[in-house]
Short mmCIF file of C-alpha atoms and ligand atoms in Angstrom, two decimals:
data_model
loop_
_atom_site.label_atom_id
_atom_site.label_comp_id
_atom_site.label_asym_id
_atom_site.label_seq_id
_atom_site.Cartn_x
_atom_site.Cartn_y
_atom_site.Cartn_z
CA UNK A 22 170.32 102.80 -64.19
CA UNK A 23 171.21 105.66 -61.22
CA UNK A 24 173.68 105.81 -58.55
CA UNK A 25 171.48 103.80 -55.84
CA UNK A 26 174.39 103.37 -53.60
CA UNK A 27 173.96 107.53 -53.82
CA UNK A 28 170.36 107.74 -53.43
CA UNK A 29 169.77 105.42 -50.44
CA UNK A 30 172.69 107.79 -48.57
CA UNK A 31 170.95 110.78 -49.24
CA UNK A 32 167.91 109.22 -47.88
CA UNK A 33 169.78 108.49 -45.00
CA UNK A 34 170.48 111.68 -43.88
CA UNK A 35 166.50 112.92 -44.74
CA UNK A 36 165.19 110.21 -42.62
CA UNK A 37 168.39 110.75 -39.88
CA UNK A 38 166.76 114.47 -39.26
CA UNK A 39 163.94 112.37 -37.76
CA UNK A 40 165.43 109.80 -35.84
CA UNK A 41 164.77 107.23 -38.08
CA UNK A 42 166.86 104.08 -38.70
CA UNK A 43 167.00 103.07 -42.15
CA UNK A 44 169.04 99.90 -42.07
CA UNK A 45 166.38 98.70 -39.26
CA UNK A 46 163.90 99.86 -41.11
CA UNK A 47 165.91 97.52 -44.05
CA UNK A 48 165.86 94.26 -41.76
CA UNK A 49 162.42 94.28 -40.57
CA UNK A 50 161.06 94.79 -43.91
CA UNK A 51 162.38 91.89 -45.32
CA UNK A 52 162.21 89.85 -42.68
CA UNK A 53 158.47 89.85 -42.29
CA UNK A 54 157.12 86.99 -44.37
CA UNK A 55 154.61 87.33 -47.13
CA UNK A 56 152.61 84.12 -47.66
CA UNK A 57 152.43 84.71 -51.99
CA UNK A 58 148.91 82.63 -52.74
CA UNK A 59 149.41 80.01 -55.45
CA UNK A 60 145.80 80.40 -56.96
CA UNK A 61 146.49 83.83 -58.77
CA UNK A 62 148.90 81.32 -61.27
CA UNK A 63 145.89 79.31 -62.46
CA UNK A 64 142.65 81.16 -61.55
CA UNK A 65 142.17 79.09 -58.51
CA UNK A 66 141.39 75.99 -60.89
CA UNK A 67 143.91 73.26 -58.90
CA UNK A 68 145.13 69.95 -59.93
CA UNK A 69 142.41 67.72 -59.03
CA UNK A 70 141.37 65.36 -61.70
CA UNK A 71 137.89 66.17 -61.70
CA UNK A 72 138.98 69.91 -61.46
CA UNK A 73 136.22 71.76 -62.63
CA UNK A 74 134.65 75.12 -62.80
CA UNK A 75 135.24 77.47 -59.90
CA UNK A 76 132.58 78.44 -57.26
CA UNK A 77 131.29 79.48 -53.98
CA UNK A 78 130.36 82.88 -55.41
CA UNK A 79 134.39 84.22 -56.03
CA UNK A 80 135.20 84.63 -59.74
CA UNK A 81 138.22 85.41 -62.66
CA UNK A 82 137.57 87.50 -64.81
CA UNK A 83 140.00 87.31 -68.12
CA UNK A 84 141.32 84.83 -70.07
CA UNK A 85 144.91 86.26 -70.43
CA UNK A 86 147.44 83.16 -72.38
CA UNK A 87 149.93 81.25 -69.96
CA UNK A 88 148.29 80.06 -67.47
CA UNK A 89 149.86 77.17 -65.46
CA UNK A 90 148.47 73.81 -66.40
CA UNK A 91 149.87 71.43 -63.83
CA UNK A 92 151.80 71.55 -60.75
CA UNK A 93 155.19 71.74 -62.24
CA UNK A 94 154.40 74.92 -64.19
CA UNK A 95 152.84 76.83 -61.21
CA UNK A 96 156.10 76.42 -59.34
CA UNK A 97 157.73 77.24 -62.17
CA UNK A 98 155.67 80.61 -62.45
CA UNK A 99 156.38 81.36 -58.79
CA UNK A 100 159.86 80.78 -58.53
CA UNK A 101 159.96 83.22 -61.54
CA UNK A 102 157.84 85.79 -59.37
CA UNK A 103 159.57 85.14 -56.34
CA UNK A 104 162.99 86.22 -57.27
CA UNK A 105 161.86 89.85 -57.85
CA UNK A 106 160.10 89.66 -54.83
CA UNK A 107 162.07 90.74 -52.06
CA UNK A 108 162.18 89.89 -48.41
CA UNK A 109 161.56 86.41 -46.87
CA UNK A 110 158.11 84.49 -48.22
CA UNK A 111 156.22 81.43 -48.04
CA UNK A 112 153.81 80.10 -50.21
CA UNK A 113 150.15 79.49 -49.73
CA UNK A 114 148.56 76.36 -51.07
CA UNK A 115 144.71 75.60 -51.28
CA UNK A 116 143.88 71.87 -50.89
CA UNK A 117 143.03 71.42 -54.73
CA UNK A 118 146.44 71.69 -55.58
CA UNK A 119 146.91 68.14 -54.66
CA UNK A 120 149.10 66.14 -56.64
CA UNK A 121 147.71 62.50 -56.87
CA UNK A 122 147.98 60.31 -59.98
CA UNK A 123 144.37 59.09 -59.28
CA UNK A 124 141.61 61.29 -58.00
CA UNK A 125 141.23 61.64 -54.54
CA UNK A 126 138.42 63.62 -52.83
CA UNK A 127 138.85 65.95 -50.65
CA UNK A 128 137.70 63.45 -47.63
CA UNK A 129 140.64 61.19 -48.45
CA UNK A 130 143.49 63.73 -48.87
CA UNK A 131 146.68 62.97 -47.40
CA UNK A 132 150.13 64.58 -47.06
CA UNK A 133 151.41 62.39 -49.42
CA UNK A 134 149.38 64.08 -52.17
CA UNK A 135 151.48 67.37 -51.32
CA UNK A 136 154.93 65.85 -50.81
CA UNK A 137 156.20 67.39 -54.01
CA UNK A 138 155.05 70.87 -52.59
CA UNK A 139 156.97 69.96 -49.46
CA UNK A 140 160.19 68.77 -51.30
CA UNK A 141 159.98 72.11 -53.47
CA UNK A 142 159.47 73.88 -50.45
CA UNK A 143 162.53 72.62 -48.81
CA UNK A 144 164.94 73.10 -51.64
CA UNK A 145 163.80 76.54 -51.62
CA UNK A 146 164.16 77.05 -47.94
CA UNK A 147 160.18 78.50 -47.84
CA UNK A 148 157.43 77.54 -45.33
CA UNK A 149 154.17 77.03 -46.65
CA UNK A 150 150.63 77.49 -45.28
CA UNK A 151 147.17 75.55 -46.29
CA UNK A 152 143.87 76.35 -47.05
CA UNK A 153 140.91 73.63 -47.10
CA UNK A 154 138.69 74.17 -50.56
CA UNK A 155 135.62 73.99 -49.28
CA UNK A 156 134.33 74.89 -53.15
CA UNK A 157 134.58 74.25 -56.66
CA UNK A 158 133.22 71.27 -55.44
CA UNK A 159 129.91 69.29 -56.13
CA UNK A 160 129.58 69.04 -52.46
CA UNK A 161 129.56 72.50 -52.12
CA UNK A 162 126.25 73.43 -53.76
CA UNK A 163 124.29 73.80 -50.75
CA UNK A 164 126.45 74.60 -48.32
CA UNK A 165 129.83 72.74 -46.68
CA UNK A 166 130.33 72.60 -43.17
CA UNK A 167 126.97 74.43 -42.35
CA UNK A 168 125.13 71.89 -44.55
CA UNK A 169 121.69 70.57 -43.20
CA UNK A 170 122.88 67.12 -44.84
CA UNK A 171 124.58 65.73 -41.92
CA UNK A 172 126.00 63.34 -44.59
CA UNK A 173 127.98 66.15 -46.45
CA UNK A 174 128.30 68.21 -43.42
CA UNK A 175 130.62 64.87 -42.29
CA UNK A 176 132.45 65.09 -45.72
CA UNK A 177 133.43 68.71 -44.97
CA UNK A 178 134.47 68.25 -41.67
CA UNK A 179 136.30 65.44 -42.78
CA UNK A 180 138.52 67.19 -45.05
CA UNK A 181 138.94 70.11 -42.27
CA UNK A 182 140.45 67.46 -40.00
CA UNK A 183 142.75 66.30 -43.23
CA UNK A 184 143.94 69.97 -43.91
CA UNK A 185 145.20 70.48 -40.66
CA UNK A 186 147.47 66.98 -40.52
CA UNK A 187 148.40 68.18 -44.12
CA UNK A 188 149.60 71.50 -42.04
CA UNK A 189 151.24 69.61 -39.18
CA UNK A 190 153.15 67.97 -42.20
CA UNK A 191 154.32 71.24 -44.32
CA UNK A 192 155.74 72.22 -40.99
CA UNK A 193 157.82 69.55 -39.82
CA UNK A 194 158.85 69.05 -43.40
CA UNK A 195 159.42 72.84 -43.78
CA UNK A 196 160.40 74.07 -40.16
CA UNK A 197 158.31 76.94 -40.50
CA UNK A 198 154.51 76.63 -39.04
CA UNK A 199 151.59 76.64 -41.01
CA UNK A 200 149.17 79.17 -41.23
CA UNK A 201 145.68 77.34 -42.28
CA UNK A 202 142.55 79.74 -43.91
CA UNK A 203 139.09 78.18 -43.22
CA UNK A 204 136.99 79.74 -45.46
CA UNK A 205 133.92 78.75 -46.40
CA UNK A 206 131.30 80.16 -48.81
CA UNK A 207 128.17 79.22 -47.20
CA UNK A 208 125.64 81.04 -47.78
CA UNK A 209 122.01 82.31 -49.70
CA UNK A 210 120.69 84.19 -52.39
CA UNK A 211 117.96 85.37 -50.39
CA UNK A 212 117.29 86.27 -46.88
CA UNK A 213 116.89 82.56 -45.09
CA UNK A 214 113.65 82.44 -42.48
CA UNK A 215 116.30 80.37 -39.98
CA UNK A 216 119.59 82.52 -39.76
CA UNK A 217 120.84 80.67 -36.64
CA UNK A 218 120.85 77.07 -37.63
CA UNK A 219 123.37 76.78 -40.27
CA UNK A 220 125.75 79.20 -37.95
CA UNK A 221 125.03 76.78 -35.13
CA UNK A 222 126.04 73.83 -37.54
CA UNK A 223 129.01 75.54 -38.92
CA UNK A 224 129.78 76.15 -34.95
CA UNK A 225 129.75 72.75 -34.32
CA UNK A 226 131.82 71.64 -37.56
CA UNK A 227 134.72 73.81 -36.28
CA UNK A 228 134.61 72.39 -33.19
CA UNK A 229 134.57 68.97 -34.31
CA UNK A 230 137.72 69.89 -36.52
CA UNK A 231 139.52 71.42 -34.09
CA UNK A 232 138.33 68.87 -31.66
CA UNK A 233 139.87 65.80 -33.98
CA UNK A 234 143.03 67.07 -34.51
CA UNK A 235 144.23 69.15 -31.00
CA UNK A 236 147.28 67.04 -31.06
CA UNK A 237 148.42 68.99 -34.36
CA UNK A 238 151.39 71.25 -33.69
CA UNK A 239 152.79 74.23 -35.51
CA UNK A 240 149.62 75.00 -37.15
CA UNK A 241 148.03 78.40 -36.63
CA UNK A 242 144.04 78.71 -37.74
CA UNK A 243 142.79 81.72 -39.47
CA UNK A 244 139.04 81.79 -39.71
CA UNK A 245 137.79 83.99 -42.70
CA UNK A 246 134.53 85.86 -42.89
CA UNK A 247 132.69 87.32 -45.44
CA UNK A 248 129.92 89.96 -46.07
CA UNK A 249 128.50 88.27 -49.62
CA UNK A 250 129.35 86.42 -52.14
CA UNK A 251 128.24 86.24 -55.98
CA UNK A 252 124.72 84.21 -55.62
CA UNK A 253 124.70 84.54 -52.22
CA UNK A 254 124.30 87.90 -51.95
CA UNK A 255 121.93 88.21 -48.56
CA UNK A 256 123.33 85.97 -45.79
CA UNK A 257 126.84 84.87 -45.69
CA UNK A 258 126.82 81.78 -42.80
CA UNK A 259 130.62 82.80 -41.81
CA UNK A 260 129.82 86.45 -41.27
CA UNK A 261 132.36 88.91 -40.10
CA UNK A 262 130.20 88.66 -36.38
CA UNK A 263 129.93 84.73 -36.61
CA UNK A 264 134.08 84.54 -37.06
CA UNK A 265 134.87 87.12 -34.16
CA UNK A 266 132.48 85.71 -31.93
CA UNK A 267 133.92 82.06 -32.47
CA UNK A 268 137.77 83.39 -32.00
CA UNK A 269 137.00 85.45 -29.65
CA UNK A 270 135.41 82.51 -27.39
CA UNK A 271 137.54 79.77 -28.00
CA UNK A 272 140.57 81.73 -26.54
CA UNK A 273 143.01 79.81 -27.85
CA UNK A 274 146.39 80.91 -28.98
CA UNK A 275 145.94 79.06 -32.53
CA UNK A 276 142.43 80.49 -33.83
CA UNK A 277 142.74 83.77 -35.29
CA UNK A 278 140.64 86.27 -36.98
CA UNK A 279 141.62 86.56 -40.68
CA UNK A 280 140.57 89.68 -42.30
CA UNK A 281 140.58 89.91 -46.06
CA UNK A 282 140.20 93.77 -47.50
CA UNK A 283 137.88 92.57 -49.76
CA UNK A 284 134.86 91.15 -47.13
CA UNK A 285 133.39 93.96 -45.93
CA UNK A 286 131.04 96.73 -47.02
CA UNK A 287 132.28 99.18 -49.31
CA UNK A 288 133.48 102.10 -46.92
CA UNK A 289 134.46 99.60 -44.31
CA UNK A 290 137.82 99.37 -44.22
CA UNK A 291 140.51 96.34 -42.63
CA UNK A 292 143.33 99.53 -41.32
CA UNK A 293 140.39 100.95 -39.23
CA UNK A 294 139.64 97.30 -37.85
CA UNK A 295 143.22 96.13 -36.61
CA UNK A 296 143.26 98.29 -33.57
CA UNK A 297 139.89 96.86 -32.34
CA UNK A 298 140.89 93.47 -32.91
CA UNK A 299 144.20 93.81 -31.33
CA UNK A 300 142.41 94.60 -27.90
CA UNK A 301 141.32 91.24 -27.84
CA UNK A 302 143.87 88.98 -29.45
CA UNK A 303 147.29 88.92 -29.67
CA UNK A 304 147.58 87.88 -33.39
CA UNK A 305 145.99 88.26 -36.80
CA UNK A 306 145.97 86.53 -40.57
CA UNK A 307 145.59 89.13 -43.32
CA UNK A 308 144.16 88.41 -46.32
CA UNK A 309 145.81 91.39 -48.51
CA UNK A 310 143.58 92.18 -51.78
CA UNK A 311 141.83 95.11 -53.58
CA UNK A 312 138.32 95.10 -53.73
CA UNK A 313 136.97 97.32 -56.66
CA UNK A 314 133.37 97.91 -56.03
CA UNK A 315 133.09 94.54 -54.46
CA UNK A 316 134.96 91.73 -53.76
CA UNK A 317 136.33 91.46 -56.82
CA UNK A 318 140.08 90.33 -55.96
CA UNK A 319 142.06 92.45 -57.96
CA UNK A 320 145.72 93.10 -58.08
CA UNK A 321 147.21 94.71 -54.37
CA UNK A 322 148.10 98.22 -55.18
CA UNK A 323 150.38 100.97 -53.61
CA UNK A 324 146.91 102.55 -52.41
CA UNK A 325 145.83 104.57 -49.55
CA UNK A 326 144.24 101.54 -47.92
CA UNK A 327 146.95 98.87 -48.20
CA UNK A 328 149.43 101.71 -47.26
CA UNK A 329 147.07 102.42 -44.13
CA UNK A 330 147.12 98.91 -43.36
CA UNK A 331 150.75 99.09 -43.03
CA UNK A 332 151.25 102.02 -40.78
CA UNK A 333 148.63 100.70 -38.34
CA UNK A 334 150.80 97.44 -37.91
CA UNK A 335 153.83 99.49 -37.44
CA UNK A 336 152.36 101.86 -35.08
CA UNK A 337 150.30 99.02 -32.97
CA UNK A 338 153.81 97.12 -33.25
CA UNK A 339 151.85 94.43 -34.32
CA UNK A 340 153.64 93.25 -37.60
CA UNK A 341 155.55 90.22 -35.96
CA UNK A 342 152.32 89.49 -34.86
CA UNK A 343 150.17 89.53 -37.97
CA UNK A 344 150.55 86.94 -40.68
CA UNK A 345 150.91 89.00 -44.07
CA UNK A 346 149.10 86.43 -47.07
CA UNK A 347 148.10 87.79 -50.09
CA UNK A 348 144.88 86.86 -51.96
CA UNK A 349 143.99 88.32 -55.82
CA UNK A 350 143.44 86.49 -58.90
CA UNK A 351 143.09 88.50 -62.09
CA UNK A 352 143.13 86.25 -65.24
CA UNK A 353 143.28 89.73 -67.38
CA UNK A 354 147.16 90.27 -67.36
CA UNK A 355 149.88 88.64 -67.06
CA UNK A 356 149.83 86.11 -64.07
CA UNK A 357 152.79 86.65 -63.19
CA UNK A 358 153.33 89.97 -63.38
CA UNK A 359 150.35 90.11 -61.21
CA UNK A 360 152.33 88.34 -58.48
CA UNK A 361 155.16 90.26 -58.75
CA UNK A 362 153.27 93.54 -58.93
CA UNK A 363 151.17 92.41 -56.22
CA UNK A 364 153.61 91.41 -53.53
CA UNK A 365 156.10 94.58 -54.27
CA UNK A 366 153.43 96.76 -53.29
CA UNK A 367 152.50 94.79 -49.99
CA UNK A 368 156.41 94.83 -49.18
CA UNK A 369 156.86 98.66 -50.58
CA UNK A 370 154.26 99.52 -48.37
CA UNK A 371 155.06 97.85 -45.66
CA UNK A 372 158.45 99.80 -46.04
CA UNK A 373 157.14 103.41 -46.23
CA UNK A 374 154.89 102.45 -43.07
CA UNK A 375 158.97 101.28 -41.77
CA UNK A 376 160.25 104.93 -42.56
CA UNK A 377 158.35 106.88 -40.36
CA UNK A 378 158.56 108.99 -37.11
CA UNK A 379 156.19 106.64 -34.81
CA UNK A 380 158.16 107.84 -31.87
CA UNK A 381 157.61 111.42 -32.65
CA UNK A 382 153.96 111.54 -33.86
CA UNK A 383 153.04 109.43 -30.54
CA UNK A 384 154.47 112.17 -28.59
CA UNK A 385 152.96 114.74 -30.35
CA UNK A 386 149.55 113.01 -29.64
CA UNK A 387 150.21 112.62 -25.99
CA UNK A 388 151.46 115.92 -25.71
CA UNK A 389 147.81 116.83 -27.35
CA UNK A 390 149.55 118.59 -30.44
CA UNK A 391 147.19 117.62 -33.15
CA UNK A 392 147.83 119.99 -35.93
CA UNK A 393 151.68 119.22 -35.63
CA UNK A 394 150.60 115.03 -35.63
CA UNK A 395 148.81 115.95 -38.80
CA UNK A 396 151.23 118.34 -40.06
CA UNK A 397 154.04 114.78 -39.53
CA UNK A 398 151.51 112.56 -41.32
CA UNK A 399 151.04 114.43 -44.30
CA UNK A 400 154.54 115.63 -44.55
CA UNK A 401 155.52 111.58 -44.40
CA UNK A 402 153.52 110.76 -47.66
CA UNK A 403 155.97 112.27 -49.58
CA UNK A 404 159.35 110.97 -47.94
CA UNK A 405 161.42 109.95 -50.65
CA UNK A 406 161.07 105.35 -49.50
CA UNK A 407 161.65 104.35 -52.81
CA UNK A 408 164.99 105.81 -52.77
CA UNK A 409 165.46 102.96 -50.13
CA UNK A 410 163.31 100.47 -51.84
CA UNK A 411 165.63 100.44 -54.54
CA UNK A 412 168.25 99.92 -52.27
CA UNK A 413 166.59 97.06 -50.60
CA UNK A 414 165.49 95.45 -54.26
CA UNK A 415 168.82 95.87 -55.19
CA UNK A 416 170.62 94.39 -51.64
CA UNK A 417 167.69 91.90 -52.33
CA UNK A 418 168.73 90.97 -55.31
CA UNK A 419 165.24 91.10 -56.09
CA UNK A 420 165.73 93.30 -59.88
CA UNK A 421 166.08 97.72 -59.58
CA UNK A 422 162.77 99.82 -60.34
CA UNK A 423 161.35 98.22 -63.81
CA UNK A 424 164.02 95.40 -64.41
CA UNK A 425 162.01 93.05 -63.40
CA UNK A 426 159.14 93.81 -66.58
CA UNK A 427 161.84 93.02 -68.95
CA UNK A 428 162.57 89.79 -67.14
CA UNK A 429 158.86 89.03 -66.86
CA UNK A 430 158.50 89.66 -70.75
CA UNK A 431 161.41 87.74 -71.51
CA UNK A 432 159.34 84.76 -69.61
CA UNK A 433 155.93 85.51 -71.27
CA UNK A 434 157.78 85.32 -74.81
CA UNK A 435 160.03 82.00 -73.83
CA UNK A 436 157.84 80.15 -71.49
CA UNK A 437 154.09 81.33 -70.88
CA UNK A 438 153.44 82.29 -74.27
CA UNK A 439 154.39 78.55 -75.35
CA UNK A 440 151.43 76.69 -73.23
C1 RNT B 525 136.95 84.23 -51.16
C2 RNT B 525 138.18 84.08 -50.06
C3 RNT B 525 139.13 83.44 -49.93
C4 RNT B 525 139.15 82.80 -51.24
C5 RNT B 525 140.20 81.76 -51.16
C6 RNT B 525 140.87 81.49 -52.78
O1 RNT B 525 136.32 85.08 -50.87
O2 RNT B 525 138.98 85.68 -50.01
O3 RNT B 525 140.08 83.48 -48.67
O4 RNT B 525 139.72 84.17 -51.56
O5 RNT B 525 140.22 81.14 -50.00
ZN1 ZN B 526 140.50 86.34 -48.66
#
């Protein structure tokens, strides 16, 4: 192990030259919550008594051994991974991660079916976020909230209503607001004749869900759009325009946009959207993922786009207005390692963004000095933030460098491989 404190002191000297307060950057970085998606741990299967295959146009690929088979196993895996993810954390659950003794359908779920999760979160001192599950269900085959069959649409509206009540239960239990993400896979393999009808039904369904639960408090609702899903390539009811239009038209503090990094055309990036979105809204929910050629939900990398998103949030001064959640599912590698790698990358990108001379860059820009602006942004791409990152990890007891890897290998041989 090298002298981490010495490295940190040196980095402080480096950043000090540009007036950057390293300790303040560390403090902001670790107090910004990251919401860890539970579904990386078991390939989005969940614990419903009838759990079948994953549908809704999303896919996990790979058959790596050791996935969580019960909620207790999933909690144990999350606990293990969380040790190596520095900073404030929340856990993000899906409705199909209920724990009921008998089969309870989606339109009948209640807070009591999530009591063990709430007990666990309270014990760990973390917040919980939530998602209605509008997929992997016999009634989701031809659409959910936009379904033309009124009985089926009612079923899913009831699901949304119950999820908001469960969200309030989580907020009450944990003392932290619950962020709910609403995503429906509804769409069509071919381009439909009537593209408006399903959207009017989806709009009405969301309206009904929010109207029926207007007494719910401490819940924030993200509306997630998507460009297409597998088998639903030609048409998505909840398109970007639809979801953005819905959120903006509601003019309501708790209803916000969810921007998933895999949900746009390949050359479109979320980092480039934030500056426009914040012109019309105070807050957004991010699903940080990594699309490779499509919405493949690869483990988040320490790549240009993840770094660019964090830079935008810091430069726009919106880090504390943004709910940052991860959303990826890779079944081809050790699943607890996937969490650790992806979440550490998000946190590291945040730190790198916080360690930049934003004021200086803004001044150069205001002065019209475009050459200097480019020079500074480029210079900082190779700044020694990893020395600060190492220090942050040690300070937060989250393992220095690759220490987590040895621990994760041990966890694999002692726990995961026995499943
Ligand atoms: C799907 C969306 C959605 C899901 C989760 C499991 O494309 O990104 O957020 O990944 O609800
Ligand atoms: Zn998503």
